[in-house]
Amino acid sequence: MFEESLIVQSAISAFNNAALAAPAFFWWAVLMAPLFFVVYKYGNKILDMIGWQRNTLQLRIIKWTVGLSVVWMVLFGGNYNVLRDAETVLPFVTGVVAFMGMCFFGFMTRDIKLPKWRDMTRRDKIKFLFLCAVLLGIIGLTDTHKWWGPVLQIVAFVGGAWFGRRMKYNLRVVPFVSVFLFLFVTMILMQPEFFRYGQLGNLTILHLVGVLLVGLPIVDMMVLRNTRACGKIYNSAFVKLKWMLRCLVALSGVLFVMTESVPVFVGLTCLAGCLAWLKIVHAHSSDIPEHLADRLLMLSLFCFGVITVMPVVSILAILGWCAMPHGDFVREVRFLL
């Protein structure tokens, strides 16, 4: 009765049942709804109060999102003992995401001159080494399931920062954060129990919809930004292809709900991107909503903040939405469906 394995399994089962009945991220979003409404109502006044310019607001939001996501991954990651499989590629995926985040951080701070070692006093050198040891220790503790785990994470963080500061070409911020967010949400879906998004991979409709509300707008936004409307597809062929892709997207969505599979999720987003590409190529440039891509980016950032329980990211996305010209988002987004 009091065998250790039985106690642990009972605790996991109870926690799993509670998580399925009440997804934590959803109820956090419900509790934060009044704050979200206040920020939306007085978004422009808040921007004037803090002094953020509209023309640089998107870059600020992306900087904060990437930075907070890296910190979240370090502090909020779970224990490798909760994984279903003893062998997993999760450490390598988290290493890639950490490398990308630190690469972005290094690129954004490459103009800041770091003090040279030979110019530092002995006291400053001791402080610097102590700070580095603390930071690297915290990073290394994020992966202790194998002897090489801490080494991998530390190399990813340090290597990403070094590479970002040495980068010669200009980094395109919006495509970067799009790939970053898509990898991040794929990583959460890959091992939801590790990131406390759901225990033992059993996810509710709310969990799955939350993931889709991050992935689908990101893909559609990238298609919008990189496809030129030219009106080249004949209307008869366009109608047939459009309904074929709509059926495939719907079937993929049902399959994703049934399987909770990462490959199905990737395939679903790719099909949705193909549908958006088809609609854009068939349309003329005057038919494309002007700010739809930016609205989709803010929608994805808002939902990303919700599913990761980072209300700061969601609030920043609301501020970015408020800074854009008003429009009928429902009517605009129908263009891609």
mmCIF file of C-alpha atoms in Angstrom:
data_model
loop_
_atom_site.group_PDB
_atom_site.id
_atom_site.type_symbol
_atom_site.label_atom_id
_atom_site.label_comp_id
_atom_site.label_asym_id
_atom_site.label_seq_id
_atom_site.Cartn_x
_atom_site.Cartn_y
_atom_site.Cartn_z
ATOM 1 C CA MET A 1 0.000 0.000 0.000
ATOM 2 C CA PHE A 2 2.785 2.414 0.871
ATOM 3 C CA GLU A 3 5.154 1.274 -1.868
ATOM 4 C CA GLU A 4 6.994 4.241 -3.325
ATOM 5 C CA SER A 5 6.057 3.583 -6.964
ATOM 6 C CA LEU A 6 2.354 3.280 -6.105
ATOM 7 C CA ILE A 7 2.371 6.570 -4.209
ATOM 8 C CA VAL A 8 4.079 8.383 -7.088
ATOM 9 C CA GLN A 9 1.732 6.907 -9.705
ATOM 10 C CA SER A 10 -1.313 7.811 -7.596
ATOM 11 C CA ALA A 11 -0.102 11.389 -7.245
ATOM 12 C CA ILE A 12 0.530 11.665 -10.976
ATOM 13 C CA SER A 13 -2.883 10.232 -11.778
ATOM 14 C CA ALA A 14 -4.652 12.627 -9.384
ATOM 15 C CA PHE A 15 -2.757 15.596 -10.781
ATOM 16 C CA ASN A 16 -3.541 14.481 -14.307
ATOM 17 C CA ASN A 17 -7.261 14.223 -13.612
ATOM 18 C CA ALA A 18 -7.307 17.661 -12.007
ATOM 19 C CA ALA A 19 -5.411 19.189 -14.929
ATOM 20 C CA LEU A 20 -7.821 17.679 -17.451
ATOM 21 C CA ALA A 21 -10.875 18.936 -15.583
ATOM 22 C CA ALA A 22 -9.511 22.457 -15.120
ATOM 23 C CA PRO A 23 -6.723 23.522 -17.537
ATOM 24 C CA ALA A 24 -4.651 25.961 -15.530
ATOM 25 C CA PHE A 25 -3.787 28.273 -18.419
ATOM 26 C CA PHE A 26 -7.464 28.714 -19.318
ATOM 27 C CA TRP A 27 -8.544 29.700 -15.811
ATOM 28 C CA TRP A 28 -5.576 32.038 -15.517
ATOM 29 C CA ALA A 29 -6.802 33.719 -18.710
ATOM 30 C CA VAL A 30 -10.338 33.978 -17.301
ATOM 31 C CA LEU A 31 -9.028 35.591 -14.122
ATOM 32 C CA MET A 32 -6.885 37.989 -16.173
ATOM 33 C CA ALA A 33 -9.770 38.929 -18.494
ATOM 34 C CA PRO A 34 -10.651 42.158 -16.596
ATOM 35 C CA LEU A 35 -7.033 43.302 -16.853
ATOM 36 C CA PHE A 36 -6.939 42.476 -20.560
ATOM 37 C CA PHE A 37 -10.120 44.494 -21.077
ATOM 38 C CA VAL A 38 -8.730 47.521 -19.231
ATOM 39 C CA VAL A 39 -5.522 47.400 -21.277
ATOM 40 C CA TYR A 40 -7.535 47.157 -24.503
ATOM 41 C CA LYS A 41 -9.843 49.996 -23.462
ATOM 42 C CA TYR A 42 -7.052 52.392 -22.516
ATOM 43 C CA GLY A 43 -4.237 50.976 -24.661
ATOM 44 C CA ASN A 44 -3.347 54.214 -26.422
ATOM 45 C CA LYS A 45 -3.323 56.159 -23.155
ATOM 46 C CA ILE A 46 -1.027 53.530 -21.629
ATOM 47 C CA LEU A 47 1.343 53.840 -24.592
ATOM 48 C CA ASP A 48 1.416 57.636 -24.206
ATOM 49 C CA MET A 49 2.021 57.256 -20.483
ATOM 50 C CA ILE A 50 5.038 54.954 -20.854
ATOM 51 C CA GLY A 51 6.361 56.899 -23.841
ATOM 52 C CA TRP A 52 6.587 54.073 -26.391
ATOM 53 C CA GLN A 53 6.526 55.196 -30.005
ATOM 54 C CA ARG A 54 4.113 53.456 -32.395
ATOM 55 C CA ASN A 55 6.699 53.012 -35.150
ATOM 56 C CA THR A 56 9.022 50.987 -32.889
ATOM 57 C CA LEU A 57 6.347 49.278 -30.796
ATOM 58 C CA GLN A 58 6.368 45.981 -32.712
ATOM 59 C CA LEU A 59 10.128 45.612 -32.240
ATOM 60 C CA ARG A 60 9.803 46.312 -28.515
ATOM 61 C CA ILE A 61 7.066 43.700 -28.167
ATOM 62 C CA ILE A 62 9.138 41.101 -30.000
ATOM 63 C CA LYS A 63 12.181 41.827 -27.833
ATOM 64 C CA TRP A 64 10.203 41.360 -24.637
ATOM 65 C CA THR A 65 8.500 38.230 -25.954
ATOM 66 C CA VAL A 66 11.737 36.483 -26.915
ATOM 67 C CA GLY A 67 13.484 37.511 -23.696
ATOM 68 C CA LEU A 68 10.651 36.419 -21.422
ATOM 69 C CA SER A 69 10.263 33.161 -23.361
ATOM 70 C CA VAL A 70 13.901 32.229 -22.762
ATOM 71 C CA VAL A 71 13.574 33.008 -19.061
ATOM 72 C CA TRP A 72 10.299 31.056 -18.935
ATOM 73 C CA MET A 73 11.936 28.032 -20.521
ATOM 74 C CA VAL A 74 14.735 28.086 -17.926
ATOM 75 C CA LEU A 75 12.554 28.631 -14.861
ATOM 76 C CA PHE A 76 9.303 26.910 -15.855
ATOM 77 C CA GLY A 77 10.561 23.694 -17.425
ATOM 78 C CA GLY A 78 9.606 20.552 -15.557
ATOM 79 C CA ASN A 79 11.469 17.464 -14.450
ATOM 80 C CA TYR A 80 12.662 14.902 -16.981
ATOM 81 C CA ASN A 81 11.348 12.167 -14.674
ATOM 82 C CA VAL A 82 7.782 13.041 -15.691
ATOM 83 C CA LEU A 83 8.389 12.179 -19.354
ATOM 84 C CA ARG A 84 6.705 9.104 -20.728
ATOM 85 C CA ASP A 85 9.766 8.002 -22.708
ATOM 86 C CA ALA A 86 13.212 7.508 -21.261
ATOM 87 C CA GLU A 87 14.791 8.458 -24.603
ATOM 88 C CA THR A 88 13.649 11.825 -25.907
ATOM 89 C CA VAL A 89 14.837 14.538 -28.275
ATOM 90 C CA LEU A 90 13.459 17.253 -25.999
ATOM 91 C CA PRO A 91 16.915 18.394 -24.734
ATOM 92 C CA PHE A 92 18.035 19.044 -28.302
ATOM 93 C CA VAL A 93 14.833 20.917 -29.172
ATOM 94 C CA THR A 94 15.114 23.109 -26.071
ATOM 95 C CA GLY A 95 18.767 23.660 -26.952
ATOM 96 C CA VAL A 96 17.809 24.890 -30.427
ATOM 97 C CA VAL A 97 15.133 27.239 -29.041
ATOM 98 C CA ALA A 98 17.553 28.536 -26.405
ATOM 99 C CA PHE A 99 20.223 29.078 -29.060
ATOM 100 C CA MET A 100 17.782 31.061 -31.195
ATOM 101 C CA GLY A 101 16.616 33.177 -28.256
ATOM 102 C CA MET A 102 20.139 34.015 -27.129
ATOM 103 C CA CYS A 103 21.190 34.659 -30.728
ATOM 104 C CA PHE A 104 18.432 37.260 -30.951
ATOM 105 C CA PHE A 105 19.489 38.739 -27.607
ATOM 106 C CA GLY A 106 23.123 38.889 -28.692
ATOM 107 C CA PHE A 107 22.209 40.541 -31.985
ATOM 108 C CA MET A 108 20.104 43.191 -30.277
ATOM 109 C CA THR A 109 22.897 44.023 -27.817
ATOM 110 C CA ARG A 110 25.865 43.820 -30.194
ATOM 111 C CA ASP A 111 26.341 47.607 -30.115
ATOM 112 C CA ILE A 112 26.877 47.505 -26.344
ATOM 113 C CA LYS A 113 30.588 47.357 -25.636
ATOM 114 C CA LEU A 114 31.541 44.816 -23.016
ATOM 115 C CA PRO A 115 34.392 45.658 -20.622
ATOM 116 C CA LYS A 116 37.700 44.077 -21.574
ATOM 117 C CA TRP A 117 39.186 41.576 -19.177
ATOM 118 C CA ARG A 118 42.569 43.300 -18.980
ATOM 119 C CA ASP A 119 40.946 46.626 -18.098
ATOM 120 C CA MET A 120 38.919 45.192 -15.177
ATOM 121 C CA THR A 121 40.079 45.431 -11.590
ATOM 122 C CA ARG A 122 40.535 42.297 -9.509
ATOM 123 C CA ARG A 123 37.344 42.982 -7.603
ATOM 124 C CA ASP A 124 35.387 43.433 -10.813
ATOM 125 C CA LYS A 125 36.826 40.187 -12.177
ATOM 126 C CA ILE A 126 35.662 38.297 -9.076
ATOM 127 C CA LYS A 127 32.165 39.793 -9.351
ATOM 128 C CA PHE A 128 32.028 38.968 -13.049
ATOM 129 C CA LEU A 129 33.131 35.365 -12.532
ATOM 130 C CA PHE A 130 30.671 34.900 -9.653
ATOM 131 C CA LEU A 131 27.786 36.249 -11.745
ATOM 132 C CA CYS A 132 28.718 34.021 -14.679
ATOM 133 C CA ALA A 133 28.963 30.979 -12.397
ATOM 134 C CA VAL A 134 25.488 31.650 -10.955
ATOM 135 C CA LEU A 135 23.881 32.167 -14.360
ATOM 136 C CA LEU A 136 25.557 29.140 -15.926
ATOM 137 C CA GLY A 137 24.632 27.055 -12.895
ATOM 138 C CA ILE A 138 20.954 27.977 -13.243
ATOM 139 C CA ILE A 139 21.063 27.197 -16.956
ATOM 140 C CA GLY A 140 22.829 23.880 -16.371
ATOM 141 C CA LEU A 141 20.233 22.789 -13.825
ATOM 142 C CA THR A 142 17.524 22.922 -16.495
ATOM 143 C CA ASP A 143 18.724 19.562 -17.817
ATOM 144 C CA THR A 144 20.289 17.046 -15.443
ATOM 145 C CA HIS A 145 18.791 13.811 -16.780
ATOM 146 C CA LYS A 146 22.136 12.912 -18.437
ATOM 147 C CA TRP A 147 25.703 13.987 -17.821
ATOM 148 C CA TRP A 148 25.762 15.908 -21.098
ATOM 149 C CA GLY A 149 22.494 17.733 -20.409
ATOM 150 C CA PRO A 150 23.969 20.745 -18.559
ATOM 151 C CA VAL A 151 26.785 20.955 -21.117
ATOM 152 C CA LEU A 152 24.297 21.062 -23.992
ATOM 153 C CA GLN A 153 22.194 23.819 -22.436
ATOM 154 C CA ILE A 154 25.159 25.964 -21.421
ATOM 155 C CA VAL A 155 26.723 25.644 -24.882
ATOM 156 C CA ALA A 156 23.386 26.557 -26.489
ATOM 157 C CA PHE A 157 22.989 29.691 -24.358
ATOM 158 C CA VAL A 158 26.579 30.889 -24.558
ATOM 159 C CA GLY A 159 26.992 29.908 -28.209
ATOM 160 C CA GLY A 160 23.787 31.665 -29.207
ATOM 161 C CA ALA A 161 24.802 34.911 -27.486
ATOM 162 C CA TRP A 162 28.278 34.781 -29.055
ATOM 163 C CA PHE A 163 26.927 34.038 -32.528
ATOM 164 C CA GLY A 164 24.367 36.838 -32.278
ATOM 165 C CA ARG A 165 26.976 39.412 -31.345
ATOM 166 C CA ARG A 166 29.221 38.287 -34.222
ATOM 167 C CA MET A 167 26.430 38.237 -36.793
ATOM 168 C CA LYS A 168 27.306 40.399 -39.798
ATOM 169 C CA TYR A 169 24.020 40.471 -41.695
ATOM 170 C CA ASN A 170 20.854 42.194 -40.531
ATOM 171 C CA LEU A 171 18.366 39.965 -38.703
ATOM 172 C CA ARG A 172 14.779 40.140 -39.964
ATOM 173 C CA VAL A 173 12.880 40.378 -36.711
ATOM 174 C CA VAL A 174 9.355 39.311 -37.699
ATOM 175 C CA PRO A 175 10.360 36.115 -39.598
ATOM 176 C CA PHE A 176 12.697 35.249 -36.748
ATOM 177 C CA VAL A 177 10.073 35.566 -34.029
ATOM 178 C CA SER A 178 7.609 33.645 -36.216
ATOM 179 C CA VAL A 179 9.948 30.645 -36.453
ATOM 180 C CA PHE A 180 10.836 31.035 -32.775
ATOM 181 C CA LEU A 181 7.210 30.964 -31.621
ATOM 182 C CA PHE A 182 6.319 28.070 -33.908
ATOM 183 C CA LEU A 183 9.223 25.973 -32.587
ATOM 184 C CA PHE A 184 8.356 26.968 -29.034
ATOM 185 C CA VAL A 185 4.718 25.890 -29.277
ATOM 186 C CA THR A 186 5.750 22.701 -31.113
ATOM 187 C CA MET A 187 8.135 21.943 -28.262
ATOM 188 C CA ILE A 188 5.309 22.396 -25.736
ATOM 189 C CA LEU A 189 3.046 20.122 -27.760
ATOM 190 C CA MET A 190 5.824 17.544 -28.088
ATOM 191 C CA GLN A 191 6.169 17.034 -24.325
ATOM 192 C CA PRO A 192 3.251 18.860 -22.628
ATOM 193 C CA GLU A 193 3.890 17.216 -19.267
ATOM 194 C CA PHE A 194 7.414 18.644 -19.111
ATOM 195 C CA PHE A 195 6.165 22.213 -19.485
ATOM 196 C CA ARG A 196 3.162 21.605 -17.200
ATOM 197 C CA TYR A 197 0.816 22.210 -20.121
ATOM 198 C CA GLY A 198 -0.841 18.820 -19.611
ATOM 199 C CA GLN A 199 0.050 15.633 -17.799
ATOM 200 C CA LEU A 200 0.955 12.419 -19.627
ATOM 201 C CA GLY A 201 0.150 13.991 -22.987
ATOM 202 C CA ASN A 202 -3.617 13.935 -22.379
ATOM 203 C CA LEU A 203 -4.861 17.277 -23.646
ATOM 204 C CA THR A 204 -8.358 18.722 -23.709
ATOM 205 C CA ILE A 205 -9.990 20.624 -26.557
ATOM 206 C CA LEU A 206 -8.967 23.845 -24.796
ATOM 207 C CA HIS A 207 -5.309 22.782 -24.801
ATOM 208 C CA LEU A 208 -5.403 21.891 -28.491
ATOM 209 C CA VAL A 209 -7.286 25.027 -29.519
ATOM 210 C CA GLY A 210 -4.766 27.113 -27.575
ATOM 211 C CA VAL A 211 -1.905 25.558 -29.539
ATOM 212 C CA LEU A 212 -3.702 26.079 -32.856
ATOM 213 C CA LEU A 213 -4.420 29.734 -32.037
ATOM 214 C CA VAL A 214 -0.680 30.269 -31.851
ATOM 215 C CA GLY A 215 0.443 28.160 -34.792
ATOM 216 C CA LEU A 216 -2.184 28.973 -37.432
ATOM 217 C CA PRO A 217 -1.962 32.812 -37.242
ATOM 218 C CA ILE A 218 1.835 32.604 -37.397
ATOM 219 C CA VAL A 219 1.768 30.548 -40.600
ATOM 220 C CA ASP A 220 -0.899 32.721 -42.232
ATOM 221 C CA MET A 221 1.011 35.854 -41.274
ATOM 222 C CA MET A 222 4.198 34.527 -42.893
ATOM 223 C CA VAL A 223 2.293 33.650 -46.070
ATOM 224 C CA LEU A 224 0.752 37.117 -46.174
ATOM 225 C CA ARG A 225 4.115 38.833 -45.785
ATOM 226 C CA ASN A 226 5.896 36.732 -48.411
ATOM 227 C CA THR A 227 3.270 36.216 -51.142
ATOM 228 C CA ARG A 228 2.388 38.722 -53.835
ATOM 229 C CA ALA A 229 -1.220 38.994 -54.960
ATOM 230 C CA CYS A 230 -1.371 38.702 -58.742
ATOM 231 C CA GLY A 231 -4.784 37.248 -59.683
ATOM 232 C CA LYS A 232 -3.288 34.513 -61.870
ATOM 233 C CA ILE A 233 -5.459 31.517 -60.975
ATOM 234 C CA TYR A 234 -8.626 31.055 -63.018
ATOM 235 C CA ASN A 235 -11.817 31.269 -60.992
ATOM 236 C CA SER A 236 -13.066 27.758 -61.847
ATOM 237 C CA ALA A 237 -9.792 26.141 -60.799
ATOM 238 C CA PHE A 238 -9.591 28.396 -57.754
ATOM 239 C CA VAL A 239 -13.001 27.300 -56.444
ATOM 240 C CA LYS A 240 -12.144 23.604 -56.771
ATOM 241 C CA LEU A 241 -8.731 23.979 -55.145
ATOM 242 C CA LYS A 242 -10.145 26.176 -52.383
ATOM 243 C CA TRP A 243 -12.776 23.643 -51.329
ATOM 244 C CA MET A 244 -10.320 20.766 -51.594
ATOM 245 C CA LEU A 245 -7.907 22.541 -49.239
ATOM 246 C CA ARG A 246 -10.745 23.508 -46.893
ATOM 247 C CA CYS A 247 -11.763 19.845 -46.611
ATOM 248 C CA LEU A 248 -8.154 18.792 -46.011
ATOM 249 C CA VAL A 249 -7.733 21.434 -43.300
ATOM 250 C CA ALA A 250 -10.963 20.333 -41.602
ATOM 251 C CA LEU A 251 -9.987 16.643 -41.740
ATOM 252 C CA SER A 252 -6.514 17.456 -40.419
ATOM 253 C CA GLY A 253 -8.060 19.416 -37.560
ATOM 254 C CA VAL A 254 -10.232 16.454 -36.588
ATOM 255 C CA LEU A 255 -7.227 14.128 -36.818
ATOM 256 C CA PHE A 256 -5.179 16.488 -34.643
ATOM 257 C CA VAL A 257 -7.872 16.544 -31.966
ATOM 258 C CA MET A 258 -7.994 12.746 -32.006
ATOM 259 C CA THR A 259 -4.232 12.090 -32.005
ATOM 260 C CA GLU A 260 -2.594 15.186 -30.393
ATOM 261 C CA SER A 261 0.261 14.440 -32.782
ATOM 262 C CA VAL A 262 3.050 16.885 -33.561
ATOM 263 C CA PRO A 263 3.391 15.750 -37.230
ATOM 264 C CA VAL A 264 -0.356 16.214 -37.695
ATOM 265 C CA PHE A 265 -0.094 19.691 -36.158
ATOM 266 C CA VAL A 266 2.709 20.632 -38.551
ATOM 267 C CA GLY A 267 0.750 19.204 -41.491
ATOM 268 C CA LEU A 268 -2.386 21.078 -40.460
ATOM 269 C CA THR A 269 -0.540 24.405 -40.304
ATOM 270 C CA CYS A 270 1.088 23.719 -43.684
ATOM 271 C CA LEU A 271 -2.308 23.017 -45.271
ATOM 272 C CA ALA A 272 -3.716 26.202 -43.726
ATOM 273 C CA GLY A 273 -0.745 28.088 -45.146
ATOM 274 C CA CYS A 274 -1.402 26.586 -48.593
ATOM 275 C CA LEU A 275 -5.030 27.714 -48.387
ATOM 276 C CA ALA A 276 -3.936 31.242 -47.472
ATOM 277 C CA TRP A 277 -1.389 31.227 -50.317
ATOM 278 C CA LEU A 278 -4.085 30.158 -52.784
ATOM 279 C CA LYS A 279 -6.421 32.956 -51.684
ATOM 280 C CA ILE A 280 -3.664 35.568 -51.928
ATOM 281 C CA VAL A 281 -2.398 34.479 -55.358
ATOM 282 C CA HIS A 282 -5.942 34.490 -56.711
ATOM 283 C CA ALA A 283 -6.706 37.958 -55.317
ATOM 284 C CA HIS A 284 -5.481 41.366 -56.431
ATOM 285 C CA SER A 285 -3.294 43.578 -54.289
ATOM 286 C CA SER A 286 -6.202 45.924 -53.550
ATOM 287 C CA ASP A 287 -8.145 43.018 -52.008
ATOM 288 C CA ILE A 288 -5.505 42.251 -49.359
ATOM 289 C CA PRO A 289 -6.326 43.813 -45.950
ATOM 290 C CA GLU A 290 -3.516 46.227 -45.180
ATOM 291 C CA HIS A 291 -2.864 45.426 -41.519
ATOM 292 C CA LEU A 292 -4.036 41.812 -41.418
ATOM 293 C CA ALA A 293 -0.512 40.378 -41.114
ATOM 294 C CA ASP A 294 0.281 42.587 -38.123
ATOM 295 C CA ARG A 295 -3.047 41.720 -36.472
ATOM 296 C CA LEU A 296 -2.353 37.998 -36.908
ATOM 297 C CA LEU A 297 1.062 38.437 -35.308
ATOM 298 C CA MET A 298 -0.460 40.180 -32.281
ATOM 299 C CA LEU A 299 -3.188 37.532 -32.028
ATOM 300 C CA SER A 300 -0.555 34.797 -31.992
ATOM 301 C CA LEU A 301 1.500 36.634 -29.362
ATOM 302 C CA PHE A 302 -1.599 37.120 -27.206
ATOM 303 C CA CYS A 303 -2.494 33.422 -27.349
ATOM 304 C CA PHE A 304 1.135 32.478 -26.746
ATOM 305 C CA GLY A 305 1.093 34.512 -23.560
ATOM 306 C CA VAL A 306 -2.124 32.760 -22.527
ATOM 307 C CA ILE A 307 -0.981 29.160 -23.026
ATOM 308 C CA THR A 308 2.382 29.814 -21.344
ATOM 309 C CA VAL A 309 0.737 31.769 -18.488
ATOM 310 C CA MET A 310 2.754 34.910 -19.276
ATOM 311 C CA PRO A 311 0.183 37.712 -19.049
ATOM 312 C CA VAL A 312 2.881 40.301 -19.741
ATOM 313 C CA VAL A 313 3.243 38.971 -23.285
ATOM 314 C CA SER A 314 -0.527 39.025 -23.763
ATOM 315 C CA ILE A 315 -0.734 42.605 -22.489
ATOM 316 C CA LEU A 316 2.055 43.686 -24.841
ATOM 317 C CA ALA A 317 0.166 42.076 -27.730
ATOM 318 C CA ILE A 318 -2.972 43.995 -26.767
ATOM 319 C CA LEU A 319 -0.987 47.247 -26.761
ATOM 320 C CA GLY A 320 0.371 46.394 -30.202
ATOM 321 C CA TRP A 321 -3.183 45.737 -31.409
ATOM 322 C CA CYS A 322 -4.396 49.069 -30.010
ATOM 323 C CA ALA A 323 -1.606 50.937 -31.797
ATOM 324 C CA MET A 324 -2.825 49.728 -35.207
ATOM 325 C CA PRO A 325 -5.622 51.456 -37.144
ATOM 326 C CA HIS A 326 -9.088 50.174 -36.321
ATOM 327 C CA GLY A 327 -10.601 47.611 -38.667
ATOM 328 C CA ASP A 328 -13.047 44.731 -38.904
ATOM 329 C CA PHE A 329 -10.775 41.821 -38.014
ATOM 330 C CA VAL A 330 -13.491 39.185 -38.457
ATOM 331 C CA ARG A 331 -14.187 40.371 -41.991
ATOM 332 C CA GLU A 332 -10.474 40.628 -42.777
ATOM 333 C CA VAL A 333 -9.604 37.153 -41.522
ATOM 334 C CA ARG A 334 -12.403 35.611 -43.601
ATOM 335 C CA PHE A 335 -10.260 36.483 -46.606
ATOM 336 C CA LEU A 336 -7.878 33.656 -45.652
ATOM 337 C CA LEU A 337 -10.553 31.015 -44.922
#
